[in-house]
Coordinates of C-alpha atoms and ligand atoms in Angstrom, one line a residue:
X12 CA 115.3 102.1 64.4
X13 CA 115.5 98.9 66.7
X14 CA 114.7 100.2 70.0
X15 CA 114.2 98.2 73.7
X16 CA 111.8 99.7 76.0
X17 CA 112.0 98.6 79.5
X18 CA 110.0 99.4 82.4
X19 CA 109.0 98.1 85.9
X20 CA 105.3 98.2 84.8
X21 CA 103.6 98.3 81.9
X22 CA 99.8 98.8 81.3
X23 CA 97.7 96.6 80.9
X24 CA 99.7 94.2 82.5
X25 CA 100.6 95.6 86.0
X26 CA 100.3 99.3 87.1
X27 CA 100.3 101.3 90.3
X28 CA 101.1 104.9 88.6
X29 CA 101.5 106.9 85.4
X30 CA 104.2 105.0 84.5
X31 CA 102.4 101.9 83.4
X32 CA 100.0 104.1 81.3
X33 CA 103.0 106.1 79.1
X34 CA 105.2 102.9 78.9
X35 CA 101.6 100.3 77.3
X36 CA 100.9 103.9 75.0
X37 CA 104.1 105.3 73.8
X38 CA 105.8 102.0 72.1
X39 CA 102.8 101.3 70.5
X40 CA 102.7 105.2 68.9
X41 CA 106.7 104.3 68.2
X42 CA 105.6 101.0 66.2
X43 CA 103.2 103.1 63.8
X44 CA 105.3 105.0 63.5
X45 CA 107.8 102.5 61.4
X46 CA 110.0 101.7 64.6
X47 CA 110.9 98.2 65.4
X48 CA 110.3 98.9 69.0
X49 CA 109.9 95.4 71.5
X50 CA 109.2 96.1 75.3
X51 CA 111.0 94.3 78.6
X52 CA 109.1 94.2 82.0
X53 CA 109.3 91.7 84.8
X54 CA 106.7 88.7 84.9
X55 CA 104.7 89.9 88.1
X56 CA 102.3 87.6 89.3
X57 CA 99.3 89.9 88.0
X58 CA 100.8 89.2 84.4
X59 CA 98.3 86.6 82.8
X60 CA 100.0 83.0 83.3
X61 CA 101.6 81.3 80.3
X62 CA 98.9 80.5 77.7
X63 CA 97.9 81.9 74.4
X64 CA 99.0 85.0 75.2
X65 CA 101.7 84.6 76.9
X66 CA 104.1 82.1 75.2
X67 CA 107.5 80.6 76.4
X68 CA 110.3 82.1 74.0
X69 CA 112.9 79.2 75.0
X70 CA 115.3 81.7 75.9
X71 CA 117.1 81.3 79.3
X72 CA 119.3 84.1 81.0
X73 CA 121.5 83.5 83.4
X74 CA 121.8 86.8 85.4
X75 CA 124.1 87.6 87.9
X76 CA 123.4 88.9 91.3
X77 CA 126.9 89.0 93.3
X78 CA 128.1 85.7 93.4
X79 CA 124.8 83.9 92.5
X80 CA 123.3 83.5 89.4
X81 CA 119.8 83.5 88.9
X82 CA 118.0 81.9 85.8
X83 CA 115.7 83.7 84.0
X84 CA 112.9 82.4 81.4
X85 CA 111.8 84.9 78.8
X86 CA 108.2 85.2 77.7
X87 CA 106.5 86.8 74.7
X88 CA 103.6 88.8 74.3
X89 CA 101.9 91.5 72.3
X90 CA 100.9 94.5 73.3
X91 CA 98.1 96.0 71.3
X92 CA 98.1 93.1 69.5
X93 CA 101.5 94.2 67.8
X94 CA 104.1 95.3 70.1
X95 CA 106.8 92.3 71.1
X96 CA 106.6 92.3 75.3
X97 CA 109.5 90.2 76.6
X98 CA 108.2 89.4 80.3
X99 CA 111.0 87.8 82.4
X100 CA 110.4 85.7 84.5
X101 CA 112.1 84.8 88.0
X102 CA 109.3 83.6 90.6
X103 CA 111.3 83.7 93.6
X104 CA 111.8 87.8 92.7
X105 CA 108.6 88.1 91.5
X106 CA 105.5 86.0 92.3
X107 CA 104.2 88.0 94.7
X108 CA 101.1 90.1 95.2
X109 CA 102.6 93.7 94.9
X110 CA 105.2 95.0 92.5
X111 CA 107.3 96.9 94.7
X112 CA 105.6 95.8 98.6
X113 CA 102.8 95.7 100.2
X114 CA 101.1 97.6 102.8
X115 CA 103.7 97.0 105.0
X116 CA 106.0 98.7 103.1
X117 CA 109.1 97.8 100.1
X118 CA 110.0 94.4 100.0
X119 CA 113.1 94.1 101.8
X120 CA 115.3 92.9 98.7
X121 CA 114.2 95.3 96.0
X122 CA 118.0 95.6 95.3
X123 CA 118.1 92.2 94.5
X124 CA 114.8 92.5 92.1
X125 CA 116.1 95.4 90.5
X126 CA 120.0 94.6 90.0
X127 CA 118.4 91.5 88.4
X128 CA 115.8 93.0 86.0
X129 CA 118.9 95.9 85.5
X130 CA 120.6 93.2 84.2
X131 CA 118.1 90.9 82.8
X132 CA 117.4 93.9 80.5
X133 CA 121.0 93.7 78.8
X134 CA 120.8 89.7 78.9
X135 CA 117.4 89.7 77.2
X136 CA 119.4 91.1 73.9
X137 CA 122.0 88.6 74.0
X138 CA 119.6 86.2 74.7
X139 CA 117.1 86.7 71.9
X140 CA 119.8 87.6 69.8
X141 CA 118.3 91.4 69.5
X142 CA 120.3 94.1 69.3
X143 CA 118.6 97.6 69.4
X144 CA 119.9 101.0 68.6
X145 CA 118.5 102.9 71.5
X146 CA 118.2 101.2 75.0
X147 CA 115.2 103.6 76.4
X148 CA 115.3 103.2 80.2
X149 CA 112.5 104.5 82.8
X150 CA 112.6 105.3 86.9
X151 CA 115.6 103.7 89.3
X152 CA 114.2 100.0 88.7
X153 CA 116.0 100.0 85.4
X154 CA 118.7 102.6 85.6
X155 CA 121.3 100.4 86.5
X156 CA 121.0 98.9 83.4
X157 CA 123.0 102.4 81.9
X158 CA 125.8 101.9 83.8
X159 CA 125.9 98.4 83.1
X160 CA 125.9 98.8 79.9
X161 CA 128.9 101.0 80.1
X162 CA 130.7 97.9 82.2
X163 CA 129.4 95.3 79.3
X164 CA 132.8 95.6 77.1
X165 CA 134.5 93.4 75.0
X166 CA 130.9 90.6 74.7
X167 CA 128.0 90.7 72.4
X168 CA 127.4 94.1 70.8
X169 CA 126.4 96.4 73.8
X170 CA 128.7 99.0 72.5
X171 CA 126.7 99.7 69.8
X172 CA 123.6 100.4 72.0
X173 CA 123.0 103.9 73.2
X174 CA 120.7 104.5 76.4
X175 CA 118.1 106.9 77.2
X176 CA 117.0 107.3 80.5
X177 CA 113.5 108.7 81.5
X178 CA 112.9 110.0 85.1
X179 CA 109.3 109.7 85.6
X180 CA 109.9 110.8 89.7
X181 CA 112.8 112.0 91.0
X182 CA 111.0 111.6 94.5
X183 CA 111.7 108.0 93.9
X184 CA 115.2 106.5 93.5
X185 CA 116.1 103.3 94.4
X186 CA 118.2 104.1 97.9
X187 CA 119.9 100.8 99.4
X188 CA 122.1 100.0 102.5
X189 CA 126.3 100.1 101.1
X190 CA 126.2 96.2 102.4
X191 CA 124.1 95.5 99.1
X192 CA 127.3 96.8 97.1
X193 CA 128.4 93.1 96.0
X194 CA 124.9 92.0 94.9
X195 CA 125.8 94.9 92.2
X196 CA 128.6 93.2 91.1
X197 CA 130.4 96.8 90.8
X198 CA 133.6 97.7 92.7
X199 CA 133.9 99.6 95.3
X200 CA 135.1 101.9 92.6
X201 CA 132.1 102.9 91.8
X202 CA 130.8 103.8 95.4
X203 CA 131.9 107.7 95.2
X204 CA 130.0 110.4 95.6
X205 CA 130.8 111.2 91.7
X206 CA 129.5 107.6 91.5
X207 CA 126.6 105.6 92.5
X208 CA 126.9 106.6 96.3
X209 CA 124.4 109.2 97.7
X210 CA 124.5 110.1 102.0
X211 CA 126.4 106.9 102.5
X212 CA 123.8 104.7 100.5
X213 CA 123.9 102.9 96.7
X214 CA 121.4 105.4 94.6
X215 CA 120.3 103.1 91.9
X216 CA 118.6 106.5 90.0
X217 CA 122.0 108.1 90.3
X218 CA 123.5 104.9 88.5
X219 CA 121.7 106.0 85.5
X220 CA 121.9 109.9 85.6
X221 CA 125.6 109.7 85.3
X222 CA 125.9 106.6 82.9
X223 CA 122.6 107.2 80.3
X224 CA 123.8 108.9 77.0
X225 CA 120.8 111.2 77.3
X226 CA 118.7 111.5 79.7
X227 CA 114.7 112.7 79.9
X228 CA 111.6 114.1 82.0
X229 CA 108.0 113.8 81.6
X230 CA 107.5 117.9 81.3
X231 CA 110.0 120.8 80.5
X232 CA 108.9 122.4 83.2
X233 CA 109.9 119.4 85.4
X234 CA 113.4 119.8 83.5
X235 CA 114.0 123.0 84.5
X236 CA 112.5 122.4 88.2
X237 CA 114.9 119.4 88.7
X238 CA 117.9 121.0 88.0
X239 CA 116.6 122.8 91.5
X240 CA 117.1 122.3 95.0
X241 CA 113.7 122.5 96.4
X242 CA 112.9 119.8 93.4
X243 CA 115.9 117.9 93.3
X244 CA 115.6 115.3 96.0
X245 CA 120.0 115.6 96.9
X246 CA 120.1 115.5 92.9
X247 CA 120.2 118.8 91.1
X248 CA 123.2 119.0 91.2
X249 CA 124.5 116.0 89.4
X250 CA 121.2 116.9 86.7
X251 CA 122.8 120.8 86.3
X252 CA 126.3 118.8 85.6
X253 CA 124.1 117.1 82.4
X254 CA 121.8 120.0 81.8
X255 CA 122.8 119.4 78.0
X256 CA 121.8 116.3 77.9
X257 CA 118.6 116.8 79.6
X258 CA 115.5 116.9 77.7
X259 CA 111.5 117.4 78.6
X260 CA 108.7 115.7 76.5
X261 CA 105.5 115.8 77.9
X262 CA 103.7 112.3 78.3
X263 CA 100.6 111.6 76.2
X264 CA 97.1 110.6 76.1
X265 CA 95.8 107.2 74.8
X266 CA 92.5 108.6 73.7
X267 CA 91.6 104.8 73.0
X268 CA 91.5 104.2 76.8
X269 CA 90.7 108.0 77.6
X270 CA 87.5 109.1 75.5
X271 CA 84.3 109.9 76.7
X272 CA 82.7 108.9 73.5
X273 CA 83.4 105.4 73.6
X274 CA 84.2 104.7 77.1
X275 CA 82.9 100.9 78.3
X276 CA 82.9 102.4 82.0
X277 CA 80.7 104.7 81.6
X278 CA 76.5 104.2 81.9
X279 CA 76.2 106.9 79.1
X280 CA 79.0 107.9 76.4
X281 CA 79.2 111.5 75.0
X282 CA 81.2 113.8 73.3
X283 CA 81.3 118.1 73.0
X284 CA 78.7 118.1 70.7
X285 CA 76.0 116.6 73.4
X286 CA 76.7 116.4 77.5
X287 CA 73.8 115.0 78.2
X288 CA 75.6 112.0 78.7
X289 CA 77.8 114.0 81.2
X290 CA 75.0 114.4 83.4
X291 CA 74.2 110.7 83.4
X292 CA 77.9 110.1 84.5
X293 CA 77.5 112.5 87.5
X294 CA 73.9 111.1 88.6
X295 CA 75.7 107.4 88.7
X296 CA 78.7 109.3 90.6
X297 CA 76.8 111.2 93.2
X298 CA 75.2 107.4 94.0
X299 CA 78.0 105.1 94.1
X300 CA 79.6 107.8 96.6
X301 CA 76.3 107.8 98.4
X302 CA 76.4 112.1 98.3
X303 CA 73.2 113.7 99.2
X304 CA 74.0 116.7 96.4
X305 CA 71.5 118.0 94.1
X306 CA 73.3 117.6 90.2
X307 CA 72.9 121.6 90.1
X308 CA 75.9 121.4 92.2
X309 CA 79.3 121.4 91.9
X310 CA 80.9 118.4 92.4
X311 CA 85.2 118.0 92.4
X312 CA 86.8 114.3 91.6
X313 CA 90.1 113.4 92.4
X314 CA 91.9 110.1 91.8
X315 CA 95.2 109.7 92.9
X316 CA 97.9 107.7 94.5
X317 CA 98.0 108.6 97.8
X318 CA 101.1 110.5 98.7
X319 CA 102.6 113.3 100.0
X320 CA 103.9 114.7 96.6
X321 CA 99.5 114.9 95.6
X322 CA 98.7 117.6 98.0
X323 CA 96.2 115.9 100.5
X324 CA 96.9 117.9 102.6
X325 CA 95.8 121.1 101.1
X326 CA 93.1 118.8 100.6
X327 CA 92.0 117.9 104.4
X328 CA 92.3 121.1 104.8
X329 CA 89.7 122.9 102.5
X330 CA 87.8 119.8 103.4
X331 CA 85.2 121.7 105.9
X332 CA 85.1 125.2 103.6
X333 CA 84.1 123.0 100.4
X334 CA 81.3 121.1 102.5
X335 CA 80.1 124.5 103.8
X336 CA 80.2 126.0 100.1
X337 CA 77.8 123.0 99.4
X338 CA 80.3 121.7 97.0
X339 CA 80.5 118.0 96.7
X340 CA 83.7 116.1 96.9
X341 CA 84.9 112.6 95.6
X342 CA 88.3 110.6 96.1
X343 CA 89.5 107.6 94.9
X344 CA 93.2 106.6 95.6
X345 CA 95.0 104.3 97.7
X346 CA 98.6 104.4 99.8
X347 CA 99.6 106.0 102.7
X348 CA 97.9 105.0 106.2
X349 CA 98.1 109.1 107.0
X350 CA 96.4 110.1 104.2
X351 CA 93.5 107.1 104.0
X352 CA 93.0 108.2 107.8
X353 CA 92.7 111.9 107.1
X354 CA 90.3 111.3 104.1
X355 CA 88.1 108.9 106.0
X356 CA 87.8 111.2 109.1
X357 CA 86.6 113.9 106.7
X358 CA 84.2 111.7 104.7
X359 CA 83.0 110.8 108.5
X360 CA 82.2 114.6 109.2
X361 CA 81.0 115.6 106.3
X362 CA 78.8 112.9 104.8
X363 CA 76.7 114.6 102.8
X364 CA 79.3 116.3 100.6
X365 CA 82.3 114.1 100.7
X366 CA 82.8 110.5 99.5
X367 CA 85.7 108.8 100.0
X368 CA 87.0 104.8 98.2
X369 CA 90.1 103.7 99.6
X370 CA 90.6 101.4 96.5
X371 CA 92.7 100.6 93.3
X372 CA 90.0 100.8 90.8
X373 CA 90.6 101.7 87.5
X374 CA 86.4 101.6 86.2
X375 CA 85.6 104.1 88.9
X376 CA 88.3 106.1 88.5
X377 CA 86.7 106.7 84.5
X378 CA 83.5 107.4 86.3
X379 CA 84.9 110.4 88.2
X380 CA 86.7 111.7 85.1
X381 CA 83.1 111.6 83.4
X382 CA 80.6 112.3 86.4
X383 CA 83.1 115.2 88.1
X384 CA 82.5 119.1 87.2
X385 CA 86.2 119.8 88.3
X386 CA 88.9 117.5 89.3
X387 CA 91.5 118.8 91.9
X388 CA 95.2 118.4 91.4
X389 CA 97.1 120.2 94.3
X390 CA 100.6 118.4 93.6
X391 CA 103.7 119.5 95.3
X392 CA 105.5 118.7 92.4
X393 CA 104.1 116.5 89.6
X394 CA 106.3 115.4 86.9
X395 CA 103.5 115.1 84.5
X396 CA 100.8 113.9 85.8
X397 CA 98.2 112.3 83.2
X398 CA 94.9 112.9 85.1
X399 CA 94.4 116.8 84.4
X400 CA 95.0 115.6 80.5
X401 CA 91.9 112.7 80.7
X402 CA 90.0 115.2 82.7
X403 CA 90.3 117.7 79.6
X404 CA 88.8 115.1 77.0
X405 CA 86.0 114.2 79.5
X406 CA 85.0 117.9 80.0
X407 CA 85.9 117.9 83.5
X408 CA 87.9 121.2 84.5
X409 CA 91.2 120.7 86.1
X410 CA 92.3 122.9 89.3
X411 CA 96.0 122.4 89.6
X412 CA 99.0 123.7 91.1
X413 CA 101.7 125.4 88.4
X414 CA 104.0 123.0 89.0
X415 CA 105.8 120.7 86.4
X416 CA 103.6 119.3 83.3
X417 CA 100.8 120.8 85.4
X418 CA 101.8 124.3 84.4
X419 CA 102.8 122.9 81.1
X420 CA 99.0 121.3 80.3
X421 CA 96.8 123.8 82.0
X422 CA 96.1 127.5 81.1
X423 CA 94.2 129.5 83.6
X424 CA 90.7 130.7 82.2
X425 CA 90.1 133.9 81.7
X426 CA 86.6 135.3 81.9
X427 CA 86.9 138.5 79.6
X428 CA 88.7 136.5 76.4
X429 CA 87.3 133.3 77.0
X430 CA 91.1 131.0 76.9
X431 CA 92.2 128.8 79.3
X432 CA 91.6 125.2 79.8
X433 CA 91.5 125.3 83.8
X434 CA 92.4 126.8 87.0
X435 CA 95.4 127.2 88.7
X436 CA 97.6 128.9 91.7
X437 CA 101.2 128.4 92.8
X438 CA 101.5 129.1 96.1
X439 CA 101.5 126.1 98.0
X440 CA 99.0 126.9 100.5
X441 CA 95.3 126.0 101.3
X442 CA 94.4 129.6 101.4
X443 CA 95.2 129.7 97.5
X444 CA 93.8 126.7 96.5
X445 CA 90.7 127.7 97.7
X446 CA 90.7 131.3 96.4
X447 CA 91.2 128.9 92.9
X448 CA 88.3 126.6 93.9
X449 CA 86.4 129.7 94.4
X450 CA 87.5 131.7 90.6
X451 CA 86.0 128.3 89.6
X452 CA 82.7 128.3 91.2
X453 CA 82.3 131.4 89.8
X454 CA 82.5 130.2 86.2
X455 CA 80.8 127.4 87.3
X456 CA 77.2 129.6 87.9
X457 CA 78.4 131.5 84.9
X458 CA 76.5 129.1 82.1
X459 CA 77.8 130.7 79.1
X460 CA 81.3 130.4 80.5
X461 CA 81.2 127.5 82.0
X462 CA 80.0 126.4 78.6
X463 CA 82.7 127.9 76.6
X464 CA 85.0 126.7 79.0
X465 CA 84.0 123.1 78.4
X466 CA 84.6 123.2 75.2
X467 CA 88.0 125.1 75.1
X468 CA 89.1 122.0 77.6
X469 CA 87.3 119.3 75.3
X470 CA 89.3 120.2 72.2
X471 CA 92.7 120.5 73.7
X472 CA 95.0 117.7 71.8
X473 CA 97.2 115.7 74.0
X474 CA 97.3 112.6 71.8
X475 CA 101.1 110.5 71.7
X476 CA 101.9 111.2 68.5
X477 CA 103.5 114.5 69.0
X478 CA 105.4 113.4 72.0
X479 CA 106.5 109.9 70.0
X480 CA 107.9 112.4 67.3
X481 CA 110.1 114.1 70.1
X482 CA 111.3 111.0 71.4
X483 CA 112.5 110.2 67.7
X484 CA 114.7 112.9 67.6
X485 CA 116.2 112.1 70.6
X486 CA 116.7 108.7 69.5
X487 CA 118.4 110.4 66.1
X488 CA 120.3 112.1 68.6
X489 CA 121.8 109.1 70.1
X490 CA 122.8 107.4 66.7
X491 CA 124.4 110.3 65.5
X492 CA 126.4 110.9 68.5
X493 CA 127.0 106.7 67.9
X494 CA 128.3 107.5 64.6
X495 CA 130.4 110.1 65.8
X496 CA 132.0 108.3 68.2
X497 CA 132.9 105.6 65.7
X498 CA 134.7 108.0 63.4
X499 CA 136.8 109.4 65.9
X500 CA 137.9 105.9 67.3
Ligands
ADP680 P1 101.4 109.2 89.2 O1 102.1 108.4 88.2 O2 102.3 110.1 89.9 O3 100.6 108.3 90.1 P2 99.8 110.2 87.0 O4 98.7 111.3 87.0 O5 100.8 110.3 86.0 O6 100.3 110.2 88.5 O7 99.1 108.8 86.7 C1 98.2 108.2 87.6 C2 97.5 107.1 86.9 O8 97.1 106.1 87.9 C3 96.3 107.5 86.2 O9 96.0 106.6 85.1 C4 95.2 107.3 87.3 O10 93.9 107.1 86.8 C5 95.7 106.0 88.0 N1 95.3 105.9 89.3 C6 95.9 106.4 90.4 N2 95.3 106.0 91.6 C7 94.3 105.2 91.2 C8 93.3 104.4 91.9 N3 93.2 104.4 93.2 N4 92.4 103.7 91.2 C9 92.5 103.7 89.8 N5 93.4 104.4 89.1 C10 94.3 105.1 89.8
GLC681 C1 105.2 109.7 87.7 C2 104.7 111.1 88.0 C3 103.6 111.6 87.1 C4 103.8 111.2 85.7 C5 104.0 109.7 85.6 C6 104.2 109.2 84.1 O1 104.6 108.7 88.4 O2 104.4 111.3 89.3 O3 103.6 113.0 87.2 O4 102.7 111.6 84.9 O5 105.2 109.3 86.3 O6 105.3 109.8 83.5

């Protein structure tokens, strides 16, 4: 199958979430496995500057945004060494410093960036000649794309490409003011609540749930939960009107970035058959956090974006009882001022037992997914969430909320069979997250257990493949509803 991948990041070229990690893993899993799969992602800044890497295709696009239209220059490289990456590049959209804003907040014309990467994604084919089978679309900076792709009639060959659309966070959507209508280029006929318009504003997400031929999440349980309204963000119901179309594969693990045995971060490498190396992760830990904790200890990691949907709150607030358990505590993340402030002013109080590094940092945060005995995940919702699934291979015990491919990865231990992989609650409350930090500690002074439970988490199999394979058959799905249609025209 020809397929076109786009994204708004891509690891290892620009990341600030999950989203970078699944969209620089799964094409790569897609190309072993016979695909001819080719990638499409902005040229931010941050993206190595032309060179022997990066290498000018030729190819100009002229995209439209409303009554402009703005050149674009496409770019080739590899990812992996073998998958096609078609950067495009528009300076004045995206030389900047940040992908989406800066600390400040969004840039102010992110509809403008997006309508033209949208559309720079359908150019890109007529522009390189490639026409792919299956258009596979991820989060609002793309979505437009689907409908526009819908609108593209009668040029090139965009009727024989079908479109998948991945939500990755429904929490995020692409909401605009209606005076950015005509930089769409759609009519106001498309401004309707069964359309693109959401509370008065354009809902670039929307665009794409009603437009994509099929449409996917990062978890079933996250497919079920969206089609809800304490999960649906104003959305569940236009997700229950495709609930047919609606599928859930869980995201993967690249276990060439994500292995404990050959991890270049890490002062000592080891595997299940010998921790010792575990220990030498936590001693380097415990000191780069300056925490006064003995290694007989507990000590919890957590690296994370820093957002309401990741639970700090729960977090602040179990701060004091962890301290006073004498369990240590280590966060890494970066993003809201709230949150940095709450984290800091508990680091401040409680020196000895909490650390936090208000940083992007992608070699410390594989330091706390080695040195860490548990890693906390308190989400109010998580789609996916990748963390819990690197913590596994590392031997570092999750404690998660049940909610979305949380509940789908982690299985609570239980101390009379010996199953399980983690711990977990549900009730979003700090009282039950630390009745789950405490079933933990338990285990934790339980050697044998602990042991066992190491292991049991060590051996659990996340790897792309499977998850590649289900994305395949959604792909068949789309060509043979393609083939369908063509018959009954
Ligand atoms: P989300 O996409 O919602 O942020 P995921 O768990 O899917 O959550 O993915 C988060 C990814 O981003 C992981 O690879 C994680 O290690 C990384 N990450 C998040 N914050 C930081 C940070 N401050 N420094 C380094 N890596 C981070
Ligand atoms: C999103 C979600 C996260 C998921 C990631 C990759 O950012 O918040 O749960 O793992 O996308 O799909």
């Amino acid at each position: 199958m020809k397929i076109l991948f786009a994204a708004s990041e891509v690891f290892p070229f620009a990341k600030t979430g999950g989203l970078a990690d699944v969209a620089g893993s799964l094409p790569v899993v897609l190309h072993e496995l016979g695909h001819d799969v080719r990638v499409v992602m902005p040229k931010y800044r941050c993206v190595a500057p032309a060179g022997p890497d990066l290498v000018d295709t030729g190819a100009r696009i002229p995209v439209r945004i409303g009554d402009a239209i703005a050149v674009g220059a496409l770019f080739e490289g590899r990812l992996a060494g073998r998958v096609p990456v078609y950067f495009v590049r528009y300076d004045p959209y995206f030389d900047r410093d940040g992908l989406y804003g800066t600390a400040e907040g969004d840039y102010p014309d992110n509809a403008s960036r997006f309508i033209f990467f949208s559309r720079a994604i359908l150019d890109t084919m007529q522009g390189l000649d490639f026409w792919p089978d299956v258009l596979h679309l991820n989060d609002w900076q793309c979505a437009l794309a689907a409908l526009y792709l819908k609108t593209y009639t009668g040029v090139g060959r965009y009727e024989q490409v079908a479109s998948l659309l991945t939500i990755h966070n429904l929490g995020y959507q692409g909401l605009f003011w209606h005076y950015d209508m005509p930089l769409t280029g759609l009519g106001w006929e498309y401004f309707t609540p069964e359309g693109i318009e959401f509370y008065g504003k354009i809902n670039f997400l929307k665009a794409g749930l009603i437009s994509a031929d099929l449409l996917s999440t990062v978890s079933r349980k996250y497919a079920r939960e969206i089609q809800t309204e304490p999960f649906g963000f104003g959305l569940d119901g236009v997700l229950r009107k495709r609930a047919h179309d609606l599928f859930g594969v869980l995201n993967g693990v690249d276990y060439a970035q994500w292995n404990p045995a050959d991890d270049p971060h890490l002062p000592e490498r080891y595997g299940p058959e010998d921790l010792a190396g575990k220990a030498a992760c936590k001693r380097e830990l415990l000191k780069r956090f300056g925490l006064a904790q003995r290694m007989g200890r507990p000590l919890i990691g957590c690296v994370s974006r820093l957002t309401a949907q990741k639970g700090f709150d729960l977090i602040a607030a179990v701060g004091p009882a962890l301290a006073q358990m004498n369990v240590g505590l280590v966060v890494l993340g970066d993003g809201d001022e709230k949150i940095r402030n709450e984290l800091t002013t508990l680091a401040h109080r409680y020196p000895r037992h909490v650390g936090i590094r208000i940083a992007y940092d992608d070699s410390l945060a594989h330091l706390i997914e080695a040195g860490a005995d548990f890693f906390l995940m308190p989400s109010r919702y998580e789609p996916c969430g990748l963390n819990q699934m690197y913590s596994l291979r590392y031997g570092t015990i999750p404690i998660v909320r049940g909610t979305g491919g949380l509940d789908d990865t982690i299985v609570s231990f239980n101390r009379h069979t010996g199953t399980g992989n983690g711990f977990k609650f549900f009730t979003y409350s700090p009282q039950r997250l630390l009745r789950a930090v405490r079933r933990a500690l338990s285990i934790y002074d339980d050697r044998p257990r602990f042991t066992r439970l190491v292991h049991n988490a060590m051996s659990c199999d996340f790897s792309w493949m499977r998850s590649a394979q289900e994305y395949e058959k959604l792909y068949d799905r789309l060509l043979r509803r393609g083939a369908k249609r063509k018959q009954t025209r």
